[in-house]
JSON list of C-alpha atoms in Angstrom, two decimals:
[
{"chain": "A", "resi": 1485, "resn": "MET", "atom": "CA", "xyz": [0.28, 0.55, -41.28]},
{"chain": "A", "resi": 1486, "resn": "PRO", "atom": "CA", "xyz": [0.79, 4.02, -40.13]},
{"chain": "A", "resi": 1487, "resn": "ASP", "atom": "CA", "xyz": [4.08, 4.93, -39.15]},
{"chain": "A", "resi": 1488, "resn": "LEU", "atom": "CA", "xyz": [3.49, 7.80, -36.32]},
{"chain": "A", "resi": 1489, "resn": "LEU", "atom": "CA", "xyz": [1.18, 7.00, -33.81]},
{"chain": "A", "resi": 1490, "resn": "LEU", "atom": "CA", "xyz": [-0.05, 11.12, -32.25]},
{"chain": "A", "resi": 1491, "resn": "TYR", "atom": "CA", "xyz": [-0.99, 11.36, -28.56]},
{"chain": "A", "resi": 1492, "resn": "TYR", "atom": "CA", "xyz": [-2.87, 14.67, -27.70]},
{"chain": "A", "resi": 1493, "resn": "ALA", "atom": "CA", "xyz": [-3.97, 15.16, -24.12]},
{"chain": "A", "resi": 1494, "resn": "HIS", "atom": "CA", "xyz": [-5.51, 18.70, -23.44]},
{"chain": "A", "resi": 1495, "resn": "PRO", "atom": "CA", "xyz": [-7.81, 19.11, -20.61]},
{"chain": "A", "resi": 1496, "resn": "GLY", "atom": "CA", "xyz": [-9.07, 22.43, -21.70]},
{"chain": "A", "resi": 1497, "resn": "HIS", "atom": "CA", "xyz": [-8.43, 21.69, -25.63]},
{"chain": "A", "resi": 1498, "resn": "ARG", "atom": "CA", "xyz": [-11.58, 23.90, -26.17]},
{"chain": "A", "resi": 1499, "resn": "HIS", "atom": "CA", "xyz": [-9.90, 26.78, -25.21]},
{"chain": "A", "resi": 1500, "resn": "SER", "atom": "CA", "xyz": [-6.45, 26.08, -26.57]},
{"chain": "A", "resi": 1501, "resn": "ARG", "atom": "CA", "xyz": [-5.27, 28.70, -28.71]},
{"chain": "A", "resi": 1502, "resn": "VAL", "atom": "CA", "xyz": [-2.50, 27.33, -30.12]},
{"chain": "A", "resi": 1503, "resn": "ASN", "atom": "CA", "xyz": [-2.49, 22.90, -29.10]},
{"chain": "A", "resi": 1504, "resn": "ARG", "atom": "CA", "xyz": [-6.23, 22.70, -30.12]},
{"chain": "A", "resi": 1505, "resn": "ARG", "atom": "CA", "xyz": [-4.37, 24.06, -33.77]},
{"chain": "A", "resi": 1506, "resn": "MET", "atom": "CA", "xyz": [-1.78, 22.18, -33.94]},
{"chain": "A", "resi": 1507, "resn": "TYR", "atom": "CA", "xyz": [-3.53, 18.73, -33.57]},
{"chain": "A", "resi": 1508, "resn": "GLU", "atom": "CA", "xyz": [-5.67, 19.65, -35.76]},
{"chain": "A", "resi": 1509, "resn": "SER", "atom": "CA", "xyz": [-3.38, 20.42, -38.31]},
{"chain": "A", "resi": 1510, "resn": "ALA", "atom": "CA", "xyz": [-2.13, 16.57, -37.92]},
{"chain": "A", "resi": 1511, "resn": "SER", "atom": "CA", "xyz": [-4.54, 15.07, -39.71]},
{"chain": "A", "resi": 1512, "resn": "ASP", "atom": "CA", "xyz": [-3.16, 16.41, -43.07]},
{"chain": "A", "resi": 1513, "resn": "VAL", "atom": "CA", "xyz": [0.19, 13.93, -42.40]},
{"chain": "A", "resi": 1514, "resn": "ASN", "atom": "CA", "xyz": [0.10, 11.05, -44.25]},
{"chain": "A", "resi": 1515, "resn": "ASP", "atom": "CA", "xyz": [0.05, 7.55, -42.07]},
{"chain": "A", "resi": 1516, "resn": "ILE", "atom": "CA", "xyz": [-0.77, 8.93, -38.84]},
{"chain": "A", "resi": 1517, "resn": "THR", "atom": "CA", "xyz": [-2.89, 7.90, -36.00]},
{"chain": "A", "resi": 1518, "resn": "LEU", "atom": "CA", "xyz": [-4.71, 10.61, -33.79]},
{"chain": "A", "resi": 1519, "resn": "VAL", "atom": "CA", "xyz": [-5.39, 10.43, -30.38]},
{"chain": "A", "resi": 1520, "resn": "ASP", "atom": "CA", "xyz": [-7.08, 12.74, -28.45]},
{"chain": "A", "resi": 1521, "resn": "LEU", "atom": "CA", "xyz": [-6.33, 11.32, -24.93]},
{"chain": "A", "resi": 1522, "resn": "TYR", "atom": "CA", "xyz": [-9.12, 12.93, -23.10]},
{"chain": "A", "resi": 1523, "resn": "ALA", "atom": "CA", "xyz": [-11.52, 12.42, -25.34]},
{"chain": "A", "resi": 1524, "resn": "GLU", "atom": "CA", "xyz": [-11.29, 8.64, -25.61]},
{"chain": "A", "resi": 1525, "resn": "TYR", "atom": "CA", "xyz": [-11.21, 8.43, -21.96]},
{"chain": "A", "resi": 1526, "resn": "PRO", "atom": "CA", "xyz": [-13.04, 11.74, -20.17]},
{"chain": "A", "resi": 1527, "resn": "ARG", "atom": "CA", "xyz": [-13.20, 8.85, -16.72]},
{"chain": "A", "resi": 1528, "resn": "ASN", "atom": "CA", "xyz": [-9.72, 8.24, -17.08]},
{"chain": "A", "resi": 1529, "resn": "ASN", "atom": "CA", "xyz": [-10.66, 4.81, -17.68]},
{"chain": "A", "resi": 1530, "resn": "ILE", "atom": "CA", "xyz": [-8.05, 3.64, -19.96]},
{"chain": "A", "resi": 1531, "resn": "ASN", "atom": "CA", "xyz": [-7.86, 0.62, -21.97]},
{"chain": "A", "resi": 1532, "resn": "VAL", "atom": "CA", "xyz": [-4.87, -1.01, -21.47]},
{"chain": "A", "resi": 1533, "resn": "GLU", "atom": "CA", "xyz": [-4.83, -3.70, -24.23]},
{"chain": "A", "resi": 1534, "resn": "LYS", "atom": "CA", "xyz": [-5.72, -1.14, -26.33]},
{"chain": "A", "resi": 1535, "resn": "GLU", "atom": "CA", "xyz": [-3.35, 1.00, -25.46]},
{"chain": "A", "resi": 1536, "resn": "GLN", "atom": "CA", "xyz": [-0.57, -1.47, -25.71]},
{"chain": "A", "resi": 1537, "resn": "THR", "atom": "CA", "xyz": [-2.00, -2.90, -29.15]},
{"chain": "A", "resi": 1538, "resn": "ARG", "atom": "CA", "xyz": [-1.86, 0.41, -30.62]},
{"chain": "A", "resi": 1539, "resn": "LEU", "atom": "CA", "xyz": [1.79, 1.09, -29.34]},
{"chain": "A", "resi": 1540, "resn": "LEU", "atom": "CA", "xyz": [3.12, -2.15, -31.07]},
{"chain": "A", "resi": 1541, "resn": "GLU", "atom": "CA", "xyz": [1.33, -1.20, -34.10]},
{"chain": "A", "resi": 1542, "resn": "HIS", "atom": "CA", "xyz": [3.21, 1.82, -34.71]},
{"chain": "A", "resi": 1543, "resn": "ASN", "atom": "CA", "xyz": [6.82, 2.61, -35.01]},
{"chain": "A", "resi": 1544, "resn": "ILE", "atom": "CA", "xyz": [7.14, 5.96, -33.57]},
{"chain": "A", "resi": 1545, "resn": "ILE", "atom": "CA", "xyz": [5.10, 8.34, -31.15]},
{"chain": "A", "resi": 1546, "resn": "VAL", "atom": "CA", "xyz": [4.48, 11.47, -30.26]},
{"chain": "A", "resi": 1547, "resn": "PHE", "atom": "CA", "xyz": [2.68, 13.26, -26.75]},
{"chain": "A", "resi": 1548, "resn": "GLN", "atom": "CA", "xyz": [1.26, 16.12, -27.00]},
{"chain": "A", "resi": 1549, "resn": "PHE", "atom": "CA", "xyz": [1.18, 18.00, -24.57]},
{"chain": "A", "resi": 1550, "resn": "PRO", "atom": "CA", "xyz": [1.17, 21.65, -22.68]},
{"chain": "A", "resi": 1551, "resn": "LEU", "atom": "CA", "xyz": [3.62, 22.34, -19.80]},
{"chain": "A", "resi": 1552, "resn": "PHE", "atom": "CA", "xyz": [1.03, 22.39, -16.35]},
{"chain": "A", "resi": 1553, "resn": "TRP", "atom": "CA", "xyz": [3.18, 22.80, -12.94]},
{"chain": "A", "resi": 1554, "resn": "TYR", "atom": "CA", "xyz": [6.12, 21.37, -14.71]},
{"chain": "A", "resi": 1555, "resn": "SER", "atom": "CA", "xyz": [4.56, 18.69, -15.80]},
{"chain": "A", "resi": 1556, "resn": "SER", "atom": "CA", "xyz": [3.03, 16.92, -18.82]},
{"chain": "A", "resi": 1557, "resn": "PRO", "atom": "CA", "xyz": [-1.43, 16.62, -17.86]},
{"chain": "A", "resi": 1558, "resn": "ALA", "atom": "CA", "xyz": [-1.60, 14.64, -15.42]},
{"chain": "A", "resi": 1559, "resn": "LEU", "atom": "CA", "xyz": [-3.70, 11.72, -18.51]},
{"chain": "A", "resi": 1560, "resn": "ILE", "atom": "CA", "xyz": [-0.41, 11.37, -19.89]},
{"chain": "A", "resi": 1561, "resn": "LYS", "atom": "CA", "xyz": [1.24, 9.38, -16.24]},
{"chain": "A", "resi": 1562, "resn": "GLN", "atom": "CA", "xyz": [-1.76, 7.06, -15.30]},
{"chain": "A", "resi": 1563, "resn": "TRP", "atom": "CA", "xyz": [-1.27, 6.09, -19.49]},
{"chain": "A", "resi": 1564, "resn": "GLN", "atom": "CA", "xyz": [2.05, 5.23, -18.15]},
{"chain": "A", "resi": 1565, "resn": "ASP", "atom": "CA", "xyz": [1.27, 3.47, -15.53]},
{"chain": "A", "resi": 1566, "resn": "LEU", "atom": "CA", "xyz": [-1.36, 1.50, -16.67]},
{"chain": "A", "resi": 1567, "resn": "VAL", "atom": "CA", "xyz": [0.00, 1.08, -20.46]},
{"chain": "A", "resi": 1568, "resn": "LEU", "atom": "CA", "xyz": [3.83, 0.83, -19.61]},
{"chain": "A", "resi": 1569, "resn": "GLU", "atom": "CA", "xyz": [3.80, -2.64, -17.58]},
{"chain": "A", "resi": 1570, "resn": "TYR", "atom": "CA", "xyz": [6.41, -4.91, -16.30]},
{"chain": "A", "resi": 1571, "resn": "GLY", "atom": "CA", "xyz": [6.67, -7.53, -19.29]},
{"chain": "A", "resi": 1572, "resn": "PHE", "atom": "CA", "xyz": [5.78, -5.50, -21.73]},
{"chain": "A", "resi": 1573, "resn": "ALA", "atom": "CA", "xyz": [7.67, -2.38, -21.50]},
{"chain": "A", "resi": 1574, "resn": "TYR", "atom": "CA", "xyz": [10.62, -3.43, -18.95]},
{"chain": "A", "resi": 1575, "resn": "GLY", "atom": "CA", "xyz": [11.23, -6.12, -17.24]},
{"chain": "A", "resi": 1576, "resn": "PRO", "atom": "CA", "xyz": [13.70, -9.17, -18.40]},
{"chain": "A", "resi": 1577, "resn": "ASN", "atom": "CA", "xyz": [10.46, -9.72, -20.99]},
{"chain": "A", "resi": 1578, "resn": "GLY", "atom": "CA", "xyz": [9.24, -6.48, -21.72]},
{"chain": "A", "resi": 1579, "resn": "THR", "atom": "CA", "xyz": [10.89, -5.91, -25.13]},
{"chain": "A", "resi": 1580, "resn": "SER", "atom": "CA", "xyz": [8.13, -4.19, -26.60]},
{"chain": "A", "resi": 1581, "resn": "LEU", "atom": "CA", "xyz": [9.03, -0.88, -27.16]},
{"chain": "A", "resi": 1582, "resn": "VAL", "atom": "CA", "xyz": [12.80, -1.91, -28.08]},
{"chain": "A", "resi": 1583, "resn": "GLY", "atom": "CA", "xyz": [13.63, 0.05, -31.44]},
{"chain": "A", "resi": 1584, "resn": "LYS", "atom": "CA", "xyz": [10.86, 2.92, -31.29]},
{"chain": "A", "resi": 1585, "resn": "SER", "atom": "CA", "xyz": [10.78, 6.25, -31.04]},
{"chain": "A", "resi": 1586, "resn": "LEU", "atom": "CA", "xyz": [9.04, 8.70, -28.49]},
{"chain": "A", "resi": 1587, "resn": "ALA", "atom": "CA", "xyz": [8.98, 12.68, -29.17]},
{"chain": "A", "resi": 1588, "resn": "LEU", "atom": "CA", "xyz": [7.90, 16.10, -27.49]},
{"chain": "A", "resi": 1589, "resn": "ALA", "atom": "CA", "xyz": [5.47, 18.16, -29.00]},
{"chain": "A", "resi": 1590, "resn": "ILE", "atom": "CA", "xyz": [5.51, 21.10, -26.17]},
{"chain": "A", "resi": 1591, "resn": "THR", "atom": "CA", "xyz": [3.70, 24.00, -25.28]},
{"chain": "A", "resi": 1592, "resn": "ALA", "atom": "CA", "xyz": [4.83, 26.58, -22.42]},
{"chain": "A", "resi": 1593, "resn": "GLY", "atom": "CA", "xyz": [3.34, 29.71, -21.16]},
{"chain": "A", "resi": 1594, "resn": "GLY", "atom": "CA", "xyz": [6.38, 31.07, -20.14]},
{"chain": "A", "resi": 1595, "resn": "PRO", "atom": "CA", "xyz": [9.13, 32.60, -22.27]},
{"chain": "A", "resi": 1596, "resn": "GLU", "atom": "CA", "xyz": [12.08, 31.06, -23.13]},
{"chain": "A", "resi": 1597, "resn": "ASP", "atom": "CA", "xyz": [14.63, 32.87, -21.23]},
{"chain": "A", "resi": 1598, "resn": "ALA", "atom": "CA", "xyz": [12.80, 31.69, -18.08]},
{"chain": "A", "resi": 1599, "resn": "TYR", "atom": "CA", "xyz": [13.82, 28.23, -18.77]},
{"chain": "A", "resi": 1600, "resn": "THR", "atom": "CA", "xyz": [17.57, 29.25, -17.73]},
{"chain": "A", "resi": 1601, "resn": "HIS", "atom": "CA", "xyz": [19.22, 28.84, -14.59]},
{"chain": "A", "resi": 1602, "resn": "THR", "atom": "CA", "xyz": [19.24, 32.37, -14.69]},
{"chain": "A", "resi": 1603, "resn": "GLY", "atom": "CA", "xyz": [15.57, 32.61, -15.14]},
{"chain": "A", "resi": 1604, "resn": "TYR", "atom": "CA", "xyz": [12.90, 32.86, -13.01]},
{"chain": "A", "resi": 1605, "resn": "GLN", "atom": "CA", "xyz": [12.44, 29.18, -13.56]},
{"chain": "A", "resi": 1606, "resn": "LYS", "atom": "CA", "xyz": [15.68, 28.26, -12.70]},
{"chain": "A", "resi": 1607, "resn": "HIS", "atom": "CA", "xyz": [15.87, 25.48, -14.50]},
{"chain": "A", "resi": 1608, "resn": "GLU", "atom": "CA", "xyz": [16.27, 24.35, -18.12]},
{"chain": "A", "resi": 1609, "resn": "LEU", "atom": "CA", "xyz": [13.37, 22.84, -19.69]},
{"chain": "A", "resi": 1610, "resn": "ARG", "atom": "CA", "xyz": [14.67, 19.89, -20.48]},
{"chain": "A", "resi": 1611, "resn": "THR", "atom": "CA", "xyz": [15.63, 19.30, -16.77]},
{"chain": "A", "resi": 1612, "resn": "PHE", "atom": "CA", "xyz": [11.33, 19.28, -16.48]},
{"chain": "A", "resi": 1613, "resn": "LEU", "atom": "CA", "xyz": [11.05, 16.59, -19.48]},
{"chain": "A", "resi": 1614, "resn": "THR", "atom": "CA", "xyz": [13.64, 14.20, -17.64]},
{"chain": "A", "resi": 1615, "resn": "PRO", "atom": "CA", "xyz": [11.04, 11.78, -16.72]},
{"chain": "A", "resi": 1616, "resn": "LEU", "atom": "CA", "xyz": [9.81, 11.51, -20.35]},
{"chain": "A", "resi": 1617, "resn": "GLU", "atom": "CA", "xyz": [13.43, 10.86, -21.54]},
{"chain": "A", "resi": 1618, "resn": "GLN", "atom": "CA", "xyz": [14.31, 8.74, -19.28]},
{"chain": "A", "resi": 1619, "resn": "THR", "atom": "CA", "xyz": [10.85, 6.78, -19.01]},
{"chain": "A", "resi": 1620, "resn": "ALA", "atom": "CA", "xyz": [12.11, 6.14, -23.14]},
{"chain": "A", "resi": 1621, "resn": "LYS", "atom": "CA", "xyz": [15.42, 5.17, -22.08]},
{"chain": "A", "resi": 1622, "resn": "LEU", "atom": "CA", "xyz": [14.30, 2.27, -19.90]},
{"chain": "A", "resi": 1623, "resn": "CYS", "atom": "CA", "xyz": [11.51, 0.82, -22.76]},
{"chain": "A", "resi": 1624, "resn": "GLY", "atom": "CA", "xyz": [14.95, 0.94, -24.45]},
{"chain": "A", "resi": 1625, "resn": "MET", "atom": "CA", "xyz": [13.65, 3.44, -27.08]},
{"chain": "A", "resi": 1626, "resn": "HIS", "atom": "CA", "xyz": [14.81, 6.97, -28.91]},
{"chain": "A", "resi": 1627, "resn": "PHE", "atom": "CA", "xyz": [13.69, 9.84, -27.23]},
{"chain": "A", "resi": 1628, "resn": "MET", "atom": "CA", "xyz": [13.89, 12.42, -29.96]},
{"chain": "A", "resi": 1629, "resn": "LEU", "atom": "CA", "xyz": [14.13, 16.08, -31.12]},
{"chain": "A", "resi": 1630, "resn": "PRO", "atom": "CA", "xyz": [11.30, 17.58, -29.23]},
{"chain": "A", "resi": 1631, "resn": "TYR", "atom": "CA", "xyz": [8.85, 20.60, -31.15]},
{"chain": "A", "resi": 1632, "resn": "VAL", "atom": "CA", "xyz": [8.67, 23.42, -28.72]},
{"chain": "A", "resi": 1633, "resn": "LEU", "atom": "CA", "xyz": [6.56, 26.71, -28.24]},
{"chain": "A", "resi": 1634, "resn": "TYR", "atom": "CA", "xyz": [7.78, 28.78, -25.46]},
{"chain": "A", "resi": 1635, "resn": "SER", "atom": "CA", "xyz": [5.19, 32.04, -24.52]},
{"chain": "A", "resi": 1636, "resn": "THR", "atom": "CA", "xyz": [2.45, 30.78, -25.44]},
{"chain": "A", "resi": 1637, "resn": "LEU", "atom": "CA", "xyz": [0.06, 33.38, -23.20]},
{"chain": "A", "resi": 1638, "resn": "VAL", "atom": "CA", "xyz": [0.94, 36.40, -25.15]},
{"chain": "A", "resi": 1639, "resn": "VAL", "atom": "CA", "xyz": [1.68, 34.97, -29.17]},
{"chain": "A", "resi": 1640, "resn": "ASN", "atom": "CA", "xyz": [0.79, 36.34, -31.76]},
{"chain": "A", "resi": 1641, "resn": "ASP", "atom": "CA", "xyz": [-1.60, 34.88, -35.04]},
{"chain": "A", "resi": 1642, "resn": "ASP", "atom": "CA", "xyz": [1.25, 34.44, -37.09]},
{"chain": "A", "resi": 1643, "resn": "THR", "atom": "CA", "xyz": [3.60, 32.90, -34.50]},
{"chain": "A", "resi": 1644, "resn": "ILE", "atom": "CA", "xyz": [1.15, 30.93, -34.14]},
{"chain": "A", "resi": 1645, "resn": "GLU", "atom": "CA", "xyz": [-0.08, 29.69, -38.05]},
{"chain": "A", "resi": 1646, "resn": "ALA", "atom": "CA", "xyz": [3.95, 29.32, -38.72]},
{"chain": "A", "resi": 1647, "resn": "HIS", "atom": "CA", "xyz": [4.32, 27.08, -35.59]},
{"chain": "A", "resi": 1648, "resn": "VAL", "atom": "CA", "xyz": [1.66, 25.16, -36.54]},
{"chain": "A", "resi": 1649, "resn": "ASN", "atom": "CA", "xyz": [3.20, 24.70, -40.27]},
{"chain": "A", "resi": 1650, "resn": "GLY", "atom": "CA", "xyz": [6.25, 23.36, -38.96]},
{"chain": "A", "resi": 1651, "resn": "TYR", "atom": "CA", "xyz": [4.51, 21.34, -36.28]},
{"chain": "A", "resi": 1652, "resn": "ILE", "atom": "CA", "xyz": [3.47, 19.80, -39.53]},
{"chain": "A", "resi": 1653, "resn": "ARG", "atom": "CA", "xyz": [7.02, 19.74, -41.17]},
{"chain": "A", "resi": 1654, "resn": "TYR", "atom": "CA", "xyz": [8.25, 17.80, -37.57]},
{"chain": "A", "resi": 1655, "resn": "LEU", "atom": "CA", "xyz": [6.05, 14.93, -37.77]},
{"chain": "A", "resi": 1656, "resn": "ASN", "atom": "CA", "xyz": [7.18, 14.60, -41.59]},
{"chain": "A", "resi": 1657, "resn": "GLU", "atom": "CA", "xyz": [10.14, 15.00, -41.01]},
{"chain": "A", "resi": 1658, "resn": "LEU", "atom": "CA", "xyz": [10.50, 12.09, -37.88]},
{"chain": "A", "resi": 1659, "resn": "LYS", "atom": "CA", "xyz": [8.95, 9.73, -40.26]},
{"chain": "A", "resi": 1660, "resn": "SER", "atom": "CA", "xyz": [11.60, 10.26, -42.68]},
{"chain": "A", "resi": 1661, "resn": "ASN", "atom": "CA", "xyz": [14.56, 11.64, -40.98]},
{"chain": "A", "resi": 1662, "resn": "PRO", "atom": "CA", "xyz": [14.42, 10.57, -36.93]},
{"chain": "A", "resi": 1663, "resn": "GLU", "atom": "CA", "xyz": [17.56, 12.55, -35.27]},
{"chain": "A", "resi": 1664, "resn": "PRO", "atom": "CA", "xyz": [17.52, 11.20, -31.34]},
{"chain": "A", "resi": 1665, "resn": "PHE", "atom": "CA", "xyz": [17.89, 13.42, -28.85]},
{"chain": "A", "resi": 1666, "resn": "ASP", "atom": "CA", "xyz": [21.88, 14.81, -28.59]},
{"chain": "A", "resi": 1667, "resn": "SER", "atom": "CA", "xyz": [23.11, 12.71, -32.18]},
{"chain": "A", "resi": 1668, "resn": "LEU", "atom": "CA", "xyz": [23.86, 15.95, -33.67]},
{"chain": "A", "resi": 1669, "resn": "GLY", "atom": "CA", "xyz": [24.52, 19.29, -33.82]},
{"chain": "A", "resi": 1670, "resn": "LYS", "atom": "CA", "xyz": [21.52, 20.89, -33.42]},
{"chain": "A", "resi": 1671, "resn": "ALA", "atom": "CA", "xyz": [19.87, 18.69, -31.84]},
{"chain": "A", "resi": 1672, "resn": "GLN", "atom": "CA", "xyz": [22.06, 19.25, -28.46]},
{"chain": "A", "resi": 1673, "resn": "SER", "atom": "CA", "xyz": [19.77, 23.23, -28.29]},
{"chain": "A", "resi": 1674, "resn": "VAL", "atom": "CA", "xyz": [16.53, 21.53, -29.12]},
{"chain": "A", "resi": 1675, "resn": "LEU", "atom": "CA", "xyz": [15.10, 23.11, -26.05]},
{"chain": "A", "resi": 1676, "resn": "ASP", "atom": "CA", "xyz": [15.89, 26.45, -27.71]},
{"chain": "A", "resi": 1677, "resn": "HIS", "atom": "CA", "xyz": [12.50, 28.05, -29.26]},
{"chain": "A", "resi": 1678, "resn": "HIS", "atom": "CA", "xyz": [14.58, 29.77, -32.50]},
{"chain": "A", "resi": 1679, "resn": "SER", "atom": "CA", "xyz": [16.59, 26.69, -33.38]},
{"chain": "A", "resi": 1680, "resn": "VAL", "atom": "CA", "xyz": [13.61, 24.19, -33.07]},
{"chain": "A", "resi": 1681, "resn": "LEU", "atom": "CA", "xyz": [11.97, 26.83, -35.89]},
{"chain": "A", "resi": 1682, "resn": "SER", "atom": "CA", "xyz": [14.31, 26.90, -37.82]},
{"chain": "A", "resi": 1683, "resn": "SER", "atom": "CA", "xyz": [14.95, 23.50, -38.65]},
{"chain": "A", "resi": 1684, "resn": "TYR", "atom": "CA", "xyz": [11.67, 22.81, -38.63]},
{"chain": "A", "resi": 1685, "resn": "GLY", "atom": "CA", "xyz": [9.84, 25.74, -38.95]},
{"chain": "A", "resi": 1686, "resn": "GLU", "atom": "CA", "xyz": [10.91, 28.58, -41.51]},
{"chain": "A", "resi": 1687, "resn": "GLU", "atom": "CA", "xyz": [12.85, 27.32, -43.89]}
]
């Protein structure tokens, strides 16, 4: 049984410079199941039973997506609304996901310094991820160290290549040494792009 389940959600996949390459590179990781949500559900008719079975069969779930309007693409929210049912993912008998891990691989068009209290986004990136973080906690899951790339609208090919290579290392690290969001010192600044790359991409 594969350890890792990667959900990819990008409605503009064919135009993507970074996410497309990240997703394609993930096939090089052993024991991984890849799901392109927009390809699998072009009419948004999510198969709840199929998705719940996938969750039961894996211990680590990753959502990979570009940040759209301070959130994930819409299909991820629909997936959450339908798949994470009362009695399955939460509630008195909803213990199916307890002890599993949720990780995020995110790209943002804006620069890193925009995601500060003094930057033009006025908030740290973690603030915009609160719904997913709290979803994980409500379901009894561990919310893991995310993998982030900023300034994707202007990054050069060398940066993309380094980030893609780092993504493979990151996914392998999730399997061998999972690290909850605030468990260790380097996770305190997890949404600092450079700290993420130094941990997983460029050492």
